[in-house]
Amino acid sequence: MSMTPETLVEVHDLNFSYDRRPILKGVHMTMQRGQVVAIMGGSGSGKTTLLRLISGAIKPTSGYVRFAGEVVHELNRDALFKLRRKMGMLFQFGALFTDLSVFDNVAFQMREHTNLPESMIRDLVLMKLHAVGLRGAHHLMPNALSGGMARRVALARSIALDPMLIMYDEPFTGLDPISLSVIGNLIRRLSDALGMTSIVVTHDVQESLKIVDYVYFIADGVIAAQGTPQEVRQSVAPFVHQFVHGEEDGPVPFHYPAQSYSRDLDLEDSIA
Ligand SMILES: Nc1ncnc2c1ncn2[C@@H]1O[C@H](COP(=O)(O)OP(=O)(O)OP(=O)(O)O)[C@@H](O)[C@H]1O
Ligand SMILES: [Mg+2]
């Protein structure tokens, strides 16, 4: 896959195993600057693992992730630390610091990673909160926020350092349809306004098709399908169809791989 000047993230023939169990098997992806890209796939298909590989939290078995021209797994600790400052992350189940106000949650990384004077941090924090519509809530403690508001604060926090890339792991989970669409639109707007590339890992096909430029489907460790939202909607591939129409069983199996059920039951018998 060629690296154009506009490419921010290149995933090249990426392989990763946990304890010799292959999770990703030769994954290729390209993400351009300013793009919003969705990664979809069944539970346990390796989506969070992929984000961790991109951020350098874990190293590939083979292949590489190139971010802003640098091969992530080849960087030493200091270089990786610097690179991470260019990435924002909204983790799956990521929570706010409950003992810090909304303001201090957003200010946290700025105070940690920069030497900016407090007056400037104040302006920046209010700007980030304004971007997510919560400037007026800066003094609140997290327990005074609704789930949707908390998610928006987490979003403001993840863009605190003006990252080039922001990775969202399941940003829509547990939100009502209105908050969900607010978050979706925010992700799109922030990418457009700040020129950030966004990766959205999500099960929410309908919402993400409204906001993304491109979709990758992962199954069995490989990219099973990919395309623009329009291509995805029109796709007749059974795998894509199953996702877009939310069918429980199909090419994506309902069951985690297991030995045969009868063998499992026999095993229990012999233990009893
Ligand atoms: N630290 C770990 N050690 C061993 N196996 C792991 C570890 N973390 C994840 N796995 C396994 O790797 C596979 C991929 O996990 P991952 O969390 O990337 O899936 P996912 O696509 O994010 O799933 P979900 O949609 O449920 O969040 C799963 O089978 C999981 O059991
Ligand atoms: Mg996950």
PDB file of N, CA and C in Angstrom, residues 176-260:
ATOM      1  N   ASP A 176     -28.843   7.151  24.687  1.00  0.00           N
ATOM      2  CA  ASP A 176     -30.157   7.192  24.039  1.00  0.00           C
ATOM      3  C   ASP A 176     -29.965   7.707  22.613  1.00  0.00           C
ATOM      4  N   PRO A 177     -30.966   7.517  21.745  1.00  0.00           N
ATOM      5  CA  PRO A 177     -30.781   7.867  20.322  1.00  0.00           C
ATOM      6  C   PRO A 177     -30.388   9.318  20.081  1.00  0.00           C
ATOM      7  N   ILE A 178     -30.866  10.230  20.927  1.00  0.00           N
ATOM      8  CA  ILE A 178     -30.537  11.639  20.703  1.00  0.00           C
ATOM      9  C   ILE A 178     -29.087  11.927  21.074  1.00  0.00           C
ATOM     10  N   SER A 179     -28.686  11.491  22.286  1.00  0.00           N
ATOM     11  CA  SER A 179     -27.285  11.697  22.701  1.00  0.00           C
ATOM     12  C   SER A 179     -26.347  11.012  21.734  1.00  0.00           C
ATOM     13  N   LEU A 180     -26.811   9.864  21.240  1.00  0.00           N
ATOM     14  CA  LEU A 180     -25.994   9.086  20.326  1.00  0.00           C
ATOM     15  C   LEU A 180     -25.743   9.875  19.045  1.00  0.00           C
ATOM     16  N   SER A 181     -26.778  10.505  18.552  1.00  0.00           N
ATOM     17  CA  SER A 181     -26.583  11.246  17.322  1.00  0.00           C
ATOM     18  C   SER A 181     -25.808  12.544  17.584  1.00  0.00           C
ATOM     19  N   VAL A 182     -25.952  13.096  18.806  1.00  0.00           N
ATOM     20  CA  VAL A 182     -25.142  14.264  19.175  1.00  0.00           C
ATOM     21  C   VAL A 182     -23.660  13.895  19.153  1.00  0.00           C
ATOM     22  N   ILE A 183     -23.322  12.754  19.758  1.00  0.00           N
ATOM     23  CA  ILE A 183     -21.923  12.320  19.797  1.00  0.00           C
ATOM     24  C   ILE A 183     -21.416  12.027  18.379  1.00  0.00           C
ATOM     25  N   GLY A 184     -22.253  11.360  17.594  1.00  0.00           N
ATOM     26  CA  GLY A 184     -21.863  11.065  16.209  1.00  0.00           C
ATOM     27  C   GLY A 184     -21.546  12.323  15.428  1.00  0.00           C
ATOM     28  N   ASN A 185     -22.442  13.307  15.532  1.00  0.00           N
ATOM     29  CA  ASN A 185     -22.215  14.554  14.802  1.00  0.00           C
ATOM     30  C   ASN A 185     -20.993  15.300  15.320  1.00  0.00           C
ATOM     31  N   LEU A 186     -20.786  15.212  16.633  1.00  0.00           N
ATOM     32  CA  LEU A 186     -19.613  15.867  17.223  1.00  0.00           C
ATOM     33  C   LEU A 186     -18.317  15.273  16.670  1.00  0.00           C
ATOM     34  N   ILE A 187     -18.289  13.956  16.578  1.00  0.00           N
ATOM     35  CA  ILE A 187     -17.097  13.287  16.056  1.00  0.00           C
ATOM     36  C   ILE A 187     -16.803  13.795  14.646  1.00  0.00           C
ATOM     37  N   ARG A 188     -17.853  13.871  13.834  1.00  0.00           N
ATOM     38  CA  ARG A 188     -17.692  14.366  12.464  1.00  0.00           C
ATOM     39  C   ARG A 188     -17.221  15.823  12.465  1.00  0.00           C
ATOM     40  N   ARG A 189     -17.888  16.650  13.269  1.00  0.00           N
ATOM     41  CA  ARG A 189     -17.576  18.087  13.274  1.00  0.00           C
ATOM     42  C   ARG A 189     -16.166  18.362  13.760  1.00  0.00           C
ATOM     43  N   LEU A 190     -15.756  17.615  14.808  1.00  0.00           N
ATOM     44  CA  LEU A 190     -14.410  17.833  15.346  1.00  0.00           C
ATOM     45  C   LEU A 190     -13.365  17.445  14.305  1.00  0.00           C
ATOM     46  N   SER A 191     -13.635  16.376  13.593  1.00  0.00           N
ATOM     47  CA  SER A 191     -12.690  15.961  12.553  1.00  0.00           C
ATOM     48  C   SER A 191     -12.595  17.025  11.470  1.00  0.00           C
ATOM     49  N   ASP A 192     -13.745  17.527  11.063  1.00  0.00           N
ATOM     50  CA  ASP A 192     -13.759  18.539  10.002  1.00  0.00           C
ATOM     51  C   ASP A 192     -13.120  19.844  10.460  1.00  0.00           C
ATOM     52  N   ALA A 193     -13.499  20.290  11.661  1.00  0.00           N
ATOM     53  CA  ALA A 193     -13.044  21.593  12.133  1.00  0.00           C
ATOM     54  C   ALA A 193     -11.559  21.583  12.483  1.00  0.00           C
ATOM     55  N   LEU A 194     -11.099  20.484  13.085  1.00  0.00           N
ATOM     56  CA  LEU A 194      -9.717  20.457  13.556  1.00  0.00           C
ATOM     57  C   LEU A 194      -8.795  19.676  12.616  1.00  0.00           C
ATOM     58  N   GLY A 195      -9.360  19.146  11.532  1.00  0.00           N
ATOM     59  CA  GLY A 195      -8.545  18.381  10.584  1.00  0.00           C
ATOM     60  C   GLY A 195      -8.011  17.085  11.153  1.00  0.00           C
ATOM     61  N   MET A 196      -8.673  16.583  12.195  1.00  0.00           N
ATOM     62  CA  MET A 196      -8.224  15.345  12.816  1.00  0.00           C
ATOM     63  C   MET A 196      -8.728  14.136  12.038  1.00  0.00           C
ATOM     64  N   THR A 197      -7.950  13.069  12.104  1.00  0.00           N
ATOM     65  CA  THR A 197      -8.419  11.787  11.601  1.00  0.00           C
ATOM     66  C   THR A 197      -9.077  11.080  12.773  1.00  0.00           C
ATOM     67  N   SER A 198     -10.214  10.463  12.521  1.00  0.00           N
ATOM     68  CA  SER A 198     -10.904   9.770  13.611  1.00  0.00           C
ATOM     69  C   SER A 198     -11.123   8.310  13.252  1.00  0.00           C
ATOM     70  N   ILE A 199     -10.864   7.443  14.205  1.00  0.00           N
ATOM     71  CA  ILE A 199     -11.185   6.029  14.047  1.00  0.00           C
ATOM     72  C   ILE A 199     -12.277   5.705  15.052  1.00  0.00           C
ATOM     73  N   VAL A 200     -13.375   5.201  14.562  1.00  0.00           N
ATOM     74  CA  VAL A 200     -14.500   4.900  15.439  1.00  0.00           C
ATOM     75  C   VAL A 200     -14.758   3.398  15.424  1.00  0.00           C
ATOM     76  N   VAL A 201     -14.484   2.747  16.541  1.00  0.00           N
ATOM     77  CA  VAL A 201     -14.814   1.329  16.676  1.00  0.00           C
ATOM     78  C   VAL A 201     -16.230   1.270  17.220  1.00  0.00           C
ATOM     79  N   THR A 202     -17.100   0.625  16.501  1.00  0.00           N
ATOM     80  CA  THR A 202     -18.489   0.653  16.928  1.00  0.00           C
ATOM     81  C   THR A 202     -19.295  -0.516  16.385  1.00  0.00           C
ATOM     82  N   HIS A 203     -20.337  -0.858  17.108  1.00  0.00           N
ATOM     83  CA  HIS A 203     -21.311  -1.826  16.605  1.00  0.00           C
ATOM     84  C   HIS A 203     -22.480  -1.091  15.962  1.00  0.00           C
ATOM     85  N   ASP A 204     -22.498   0.215  16.143  1.00  0.00           N
ATOM     86  CA  ASP A 204     -23.656   0.965  15.703  1.00  0.00           C
ATOM     87  C   ASP A 204     -23.557   1.334  14.228  1.00  0.00           C
ATOM     88  N   VAL A 205     -24.012   0.411  13.395  1.00  0.00           N
ATOM     89  CA  VAL A 205     -23.836   0.567  11.956  1.00  0.00           C
ATOM     90  C   VAL A 205     -24.585   1.783  11.433  1.00  0.00           C
ATOM     91  N   GLN A 206     -25.849   1.895  11.811  1.00  0.00           N
ATOM     92  CA  GLN A 206     -26.671   2.957  11.225  1.00  0.00           C
ATOM     93  C   GLN A 206     -26.111   4.334  11.558  1.00  0.00           C
ATOM     94  N   GLU A 207     -25.741   4.534  12.841  1.00  0.00           N
ATOM     95  CA  GLU A 207     -25.218   5.836  13.234  1.00  0.00           C
ATOM     96  C   GLU A 207     -23.893   6.130  12.537  1.00  0.00           C
ATOM     97  N   SER A 208     -23.024   5.128  12.480  1.00  0.00           N
ATOM     98  CA  SER A 208     -21.711   5.424  11.921  1.00  0.00           C
ATOM     99  C   SER A 208     -21.779   5.612  10.405  1.00  0.00           C
ATOM    100  N   LEU A 209     -22.696   4.907   9.745  1.00  0.00           N
ATOM    101  CA  LEU A 209     -22.788   5.114   8.294  1.00  0.00           C
ATOM    102  C   LEU A 209     -23.150   6.566   7.967  1.00  0.00           C
ATOM    103  N   LYS A 210     -23.818   7.240   8.921  1.00  0.00           N
ATOM    104  CA  LYS A 210     -24.199   8.643   8.678  1.00  0.00           C
ATOM    105  C   LYS A 210     -22.998   9.575   8.740  1.00  0.00           C
ATOM    106  N   ILE A 211     -21.986   9.208   9.507  1.00  0.00           N
ATOM    107  CA  ILE A 211     -20.909  10.181   9.765  1.00  0.00           C
ATOM    108  C   ILE A 211     -19.545   9.828   9.191  1.00  0.00           C
ATOM    109  N   VAL A 212     -19.326   8.572   8.796  1.00  0.00           N
ATOM    110  CA  VAL A 212     -17.971   8.193   8.417  1.00  0.00           C
ATOM    111  C   VAL A 212     -17.720   8.308   6.910  1.00  0.00           C
ATOM    112  N   ASP A 213     -16.427   8.311   6.556  1.00  0.00           N
ATOM    113  CA  ASP A 213     -16.028   8.328   5.153  1.00  0.00           C
ATOM    114  C   ASP A 213     -15.782   6.919   4.630  1.00  0.00           C
ATOM    115  N   TYR A 214     -15.420   6.032   5.553  1.00  0.00           N
ATOM    116  CA  TYR A 214     -14.998   4.704   5.110  1.00  0.00           C
ATOM    117  C   TYR A 214     -15.209   3.704   6.237  1.00  0.00           C
ATOM    118  N   VAL A 215     -15.506   2.472   5.871  1.00  0.00           N
ATOM    119  CA  VAL A 215     -15.768   1.431   6.869  1.00  0.00           C
ATOM    120  C   VAL A 215     -14.902   0.209   6.595  1.00  0.00           C
ATOM    121  N   TYR A 216     -14.304  -0.328   7.654  1.00  0.00           N
ATOM    122  CA  TYR A 216     -13.619  -1.628   7.578  1.00  0.00           C
ATOM    123  C   TYR A 216     -14.372  -2.614   8.458  1.00  0.00           C
ATOM    124  N   PHE A 217     -14.633  -3.797   7.925  1.00  0.00           N
ATOM    125  CA  PHE A 217     -15.237  -4.868   8.720  1.00  0.00           C
ATOM    126  C   PHE A 217     -14.161  -5.911   9.014  1.00  0.00           C
ATOM    127  N   ILE A 218     -13.971  -6.226  10.268  1.00  0.00           N
ATOM    128  CA  ILE A 218     -13.010  -7.278  10.634  1.00  0.00           C
ATOM    129  C   ILE A 218     -13.762  -8.551  10.987  1.00  0.00           C
ATOM    130  N   ALA A 219     -13.291  -9.680  10.480  1.00  0.00           N
ATOM    131  CA  ALA A 219     -13.806 -10.983  10.891  1.00  0.00           C
ATOM    132  C   ALA A 219     -12.709 -12.006  10.711  1.00  0.00           C
ATOM    133  N   ASP A 220     -12.626 -12.914  11.652  1.00  0.00           N
ATOM    134  CA  ASP A 220     -11.598 -13.972  11.610  1.00  0.00           C
ATOM    135  C   ASP A 220     -10.202 -13.407  11.382  1.00  0.00           C
ATOM    136  N   GLY A 221      -9.946 -12.257  11.946  1.00  0.00           N
ATOM    137  CA  GLY A 221      -8.603 -11.703  11.900  1.00  0.00           C
ATOM    138  C   GLY A 221      -8.221 -10.998  10.622  1.00  0.00           C
ATOM    139  N   VAL A 222      -9.140 -10.919   9.668  1.00  0.00           N
ATOM    140  CA  VAL A 222      -8.823 -10.216   8.419  1.00  0.00           C
ATOM    141  C   VAL A 222      -9.892  -9.167   8.112  1.00  0.00           C
ATOM    142  N   ILE A 223      -9.584  -8.267   7.181  1.00  0.00           N
ATOM    143  CA  ILE A 223     -10.584  -7.317   6.718  1.00  0.00           C
ATOM    144  C   ILE A 223     -11.519  -8.087   5.785  1.00  0.00           C
ATOM    145  N   ALA A 224     -12.728  -8.323   6.279  1.00  0.00           N
ATOM    146  CA  ALA A 224     -13.675  -9.144   5.516  1.00  0.00           C
ATOM    147  C   ALA A 224     -14.390  -8.324   4.454  1.00  0.00           C
ATOM    148  N   ALA A 225     -14.503  -7.027   4.690  1.00  0.00           N
ATOM    149  CA  ALA A 225     -15.156  -6.148   3.723  1.00  0.00           C
ATOM    150  C   ALA A 225     -14.745  -4.723   4.036  1.00  0.00           C
ATOM    151  N   GLN A 226     -14.830  -3.852   3.058  1.00  0.00           N
ATOM    152  CA  GLN A 226     -14.521  -2.441   3.279  1.00  0.00           C
ATOM    153  C   GLN A 226     -15.182  -1.600   2.210  1.00  0.00           C
ATOM    154  N   GLY A 227     -15.406  -0.335   2.513  1.00  0.00           N
ATOM    155  CA  GLY A 227     -15.981   0.535   1.500  1.00  0.00           C
ATOM    156  C   GLY A 227     -16.524   1.818   2.090  1.00  0.00           C
ATOM    157  N   THR A 228     -17.028   2.677   1.218  1.00  0.00           N
ATOM    158  CA  THR A 228     -17.677   3.898   1.654  1.00  0.00           C
ATOM    159  C   THR A 228     -19.056   3.523   2.191  1.00  0.00           C
ATOM    160  N   PRO A 229     -19.688   4.418   2.975  1.00  0.00           N
ATOM    161  CA  PRO A 229     -21.031   4.101   3.472  1.00  0.00           C
ATOM    162  C   PRO A 229     -21.990   3.704   2.354  1.00  0.00           C
ATOM    163  N   GLN A 230     -21.882   4.381   1.230  1.00  0.00           N
ATOM    164  CA  GLN A 230     -22.770   4.048   0.110  1.00  0.00           C
ATOM    165  C   GLN A 230     -22.523   2.624  -0.387  1.00  0.00           C
ATOM    166  N   GLU A 231     -21.258   2.269  -0.516  1.00  0.00           N
ATOM    167  CA  GLU A 231     -20.918   0.905  -0.953  1.00  0.00           C
ATOM    168  C   GLU A 231     -21.403  -0.127   0.061  1.00  0.00           C
ATOM    169  N   VAL A 232     -21.260   0.221   1.344  1.00  0.00           N
ATOM    170  CA  VAL A 232     -21.674  -0.705   2.400  1.00  0.00           C
ATOM    171  C   VAL A 232     -23.188  -0.916   2.376  1.00  0.00           C
ATOM    172  N   ARG A 233     -23.922   0.170   2.213  1.00  0.00           N
ATOM    173  CA  ARG A 233     -25.392   0.055   2.182  1.00  0.00           C
ATOM    174  C   ARG A 233     -25.862  -0.801   1.016  1.00  0.00           C
ATOM    175  N   GLN A 234     -25.146  -0.682  -0.112  1.00  0.00           N
ATOM    176  CA  GLN A 234     -25.572  -1.399  -1.316  1.00  0.00           C
ATOM    177  C   GLN A 234     -25.009  -2.810  -1.400  1.00  0.00           C
ATOM    178  N   SER A 235     -24.104  -3.125  -0.459  1.00  0.00           N
ATOM    179  CA  SER A 235     -23.406  -4.409  -0.557  1.00  0.00           C
ATOM    180  C   SER A 235     -24.364  -5.582  -0.397  1.00  0.00           C
ATOM    181  N   VAL A 236     -24.134  -6.611  -1.219  1.00  0.00           N
ATOM    182  CA  VAL A 236     -24.925  -7.827  -1.087  1.00  0.00           C
ATOM    183  C   VAL A 236     -24.092  -8.935  -0.426  1.00  0.00           C
ATOM    184  N   ALA A 237     -22.845  -8.595  -0.052  1.00  0.00           N
ATOM    185  CA  ALA A 237     -22.012  -9.598   0.625  1.00  0.00           C
ATOM    186  C   ALA A 237     -22.722 -10.013   1.916  1.00  0.00           C
ATOM    187  N   PRO A 238     -22.859 -11.319   2.144  1.00  0.00           N
ATOM    188  CA  PRO A 238     -23.619 -11.795   3.303  1.00  0.00           C
ATOM    189  C   PRO A 238     -23.104 -11.208   4.613  1.00  0.00           C
ATOM    190  N   PHE A 239     -21.791 -11.089   4.714  1.00  0.00           N
ATOM    191  CA  PHE A 239     -21.185 -10.585   5.938  1.00  0.00           C
ATOM    192  C   PHE A 239     -21.634  -9.159   6.234  1.00  0.00           C
ATOM    193  N   VAL A 240     -21.553  -8.318   5.215  1.00  0.00           N
ATOM    194  CA  VAL A 240     -21.926  -6.915   5.377  1.00  0.00           C
ATOM    195  C   VAL A 240     -23.427  -6.815   5.641  1.00  0.00           C
ATOM    196  N   HIS A 241     -24.169  -7.620   4.927  1.00  0.00           N
ATOM    197  CA  HIS A 241     -25.619  -7.623   5.080  1.00  0.00           C
ATOM    198  C   HIS A 241     -26.009  -7.949   6.523  1.00  0.00           C
ATOM    199  N   GLN A 242     -25.327  -8.931   7.083  1.00  0.00           N
ATOM    200  CA  GLN A 242     -25.619  -9.333   8.458  1.00  0.00           C
ATOM    201  C   GLN A 242     -25.426  -8.151   9.418  1.00  0.00           C
ATOM    202  N   PHE A 243     -24.364  -7.402   9.189  1.00  0.00           N
ATOM    203  CA  PHE A 243     -24.084  -6.266  10.060  1.00  0.00           C
ATOM    204  C   PHE A 243     -25.070  -5.136   9.875  1.00  0.00           C
ATOM    205  N   VAL A 244     -25.263  -4.777   8.617  1.00  0.00           N
ATOM    206  CA  VAL A 244     -26.091  -3.611   8.334  1.00  0.00           C
ATOM    207  C   VAL A 244     -27.530  -3.862   8.773  1.00  0.00           C
ATOM    208  N   HIS A 245     -27.944  -5.123   8.730  1.00  0.00           N
ATOM    209  CA  HIS A 245     -29.321  -5.424   9.090  1.00  0.00           C
ATOM    210  C   HIS A 245     -29.458  -6.068  10.460  1.00  0.00           C
ATOM    211  N   GLY A 246     -28.328  -6.132  11.171  1.00  0.00           N
ATOM    212  CA  GLY A 246     -28.373  -6.580  12.564  1.00  0.00           C
ATOM    213  C   GLY A 246     -28.904  -7.978  12.767  1.00  0.00           C
ATOM    214  N   GLU A 247     -28.518  -8.907  11.863  1.00  0.00           N
ATOM    215  CA  GLU A 247     -28.974 -10.281  12.044  1.00  0.00           C
ATOM    216  C   GLU A 247     -28.050 -10.995  13.026  1.00  0.00           C
ATOM    217  N   GLU A 248     -28.672 -11.817  13.875  1.00  0.00           N
ATOM    218  CA  GLU A 248     -27.926 -12.402  14.990  1.00  0.00           C
ATOM    219  C   GLU A 248     -26.907 -13.430  14.538  1.00  0.00           C
ATOM    220  N   ASP A 249     -27.289 -14.235  13.566  1.00  0.00           N
ATOM    221  CA  ASP A 249     -26.361 -15.255  13.102  1.00  0.00           C
ATOM    222  C   ASP A 249     -26.222 -15.140  11.600  1.00  0.00           C
ATOM    223  N   GLY A 250     -25.064 -15.551  11.123  1.00  0.00           N
ATOM    224  CA  GLY A 250     -24.759 -15.445   9.703  1.00  0.00           C
ATOM    225  C   GLY A 250     -23.290 -15.757   9.583  1.00  0.00           C
ATOM    226  N   PRO A 251     -22.582 -15.115   8.663  1.00  0.00           N
ATOM    227  CA  PRO A 251     -21.150 -15.382   8.567  1.00  0.00           C
ATOM    228  C   PRO A 251     -20.421 -15.074   9.883  1.00  0.00           C
ATOM    229  N   VAL A 252     -20.923 -14.088  10.658  1.00  0.00           N
ATOM    230  CA  VAL A 252     -20.346 -13.834  11.974  1.00  0.00           C
ATOM    231  C   VAL A 252     -21.064 -14.739  12.962  1.00  0.00           C
ATOM    232  N   PRO A 253     -20.363 -15.745  13.493  1.00  0.00           N
ATOM    233  CA  PRO A 253     -21.057 -16.707  14.352  1.00  0.00           C
ATOM    234  C   PRO A 253     -21.442 -16.097  15.690  1.00  0.00           C
ATOM    235  N   PHE A 254     -22.492 -16.627  16.267  1.00  0.00           N
ATOM    236  CA  PHE A 254     -22.972 -16.174  17.565  1.00  0.00           C
ATOM    237  C   PHE A 254     -22.058 -16.685  18.676  1.00  0.00           C
ATOM    238  N   HIS A 255     -21.457 -17.889  18.465  1.00  0.00           N
ATOM    239  CA  HIS A 255     -20.678 -18.533  19.516  1.00  0.00           C
ATOM    240  C   HIS A 255     -19.192 -18.243  19.427  1.00  0.00           C
ATOM    241  N   TYR A 256     -18.565 -18.059  20.579  1.00  0.00           N
ATOM    242  CA  TYR A 256     -17.114 -18.010  20.702  1.00  0.00           C
ATOM    243  C   TYR A 256     -16.612 -19.405  20.331  1.00  0.00           C
ATOM    244  N   PRO A 257     -15.482 -19.486  19.595  1.00  0.00           N
ATOM    245  CA  PRO A 257     -15.009 -20.821  19.201  1.00  0.00           C
ATOM    246  C   PRO A 257     -14.832 -21.717  20.419  1.00  0.00           C
ATOM    247  N   ALA A 258     -15.361 -22.937  20.338  1.00  0.00           N
ATOM    248  CA  ALA A 258     -15.283 -23.860  21.464  1.00  0.00           C
ATOM    249  C   ALA A 258     -15.190 -25.259  20.920  1.00  0.00           C
ATOM    250  N   GLN A 259     -14.727 -26.166  21.764  1.00  0.00           N
ATOM    251  CA  GLN A 259     -14.787 -27.562  21.346  1.00  0.00           C
ATOM    252  C   GLN A 259     -16.250 -27.967  21.322  1.00  0.00           C
ATOM    253  N   SER A 260     -16.522 -29.120  20.767  1.00  0.00           N
ATOM    254  CA  SER A 260     -17.924 -29.481  20.562  1.00  0.00           C
ATOM    255  C   SER A 260     -18.654 -29.522  21.904  1.00  0.00           C
TER     256      SER A 260
END
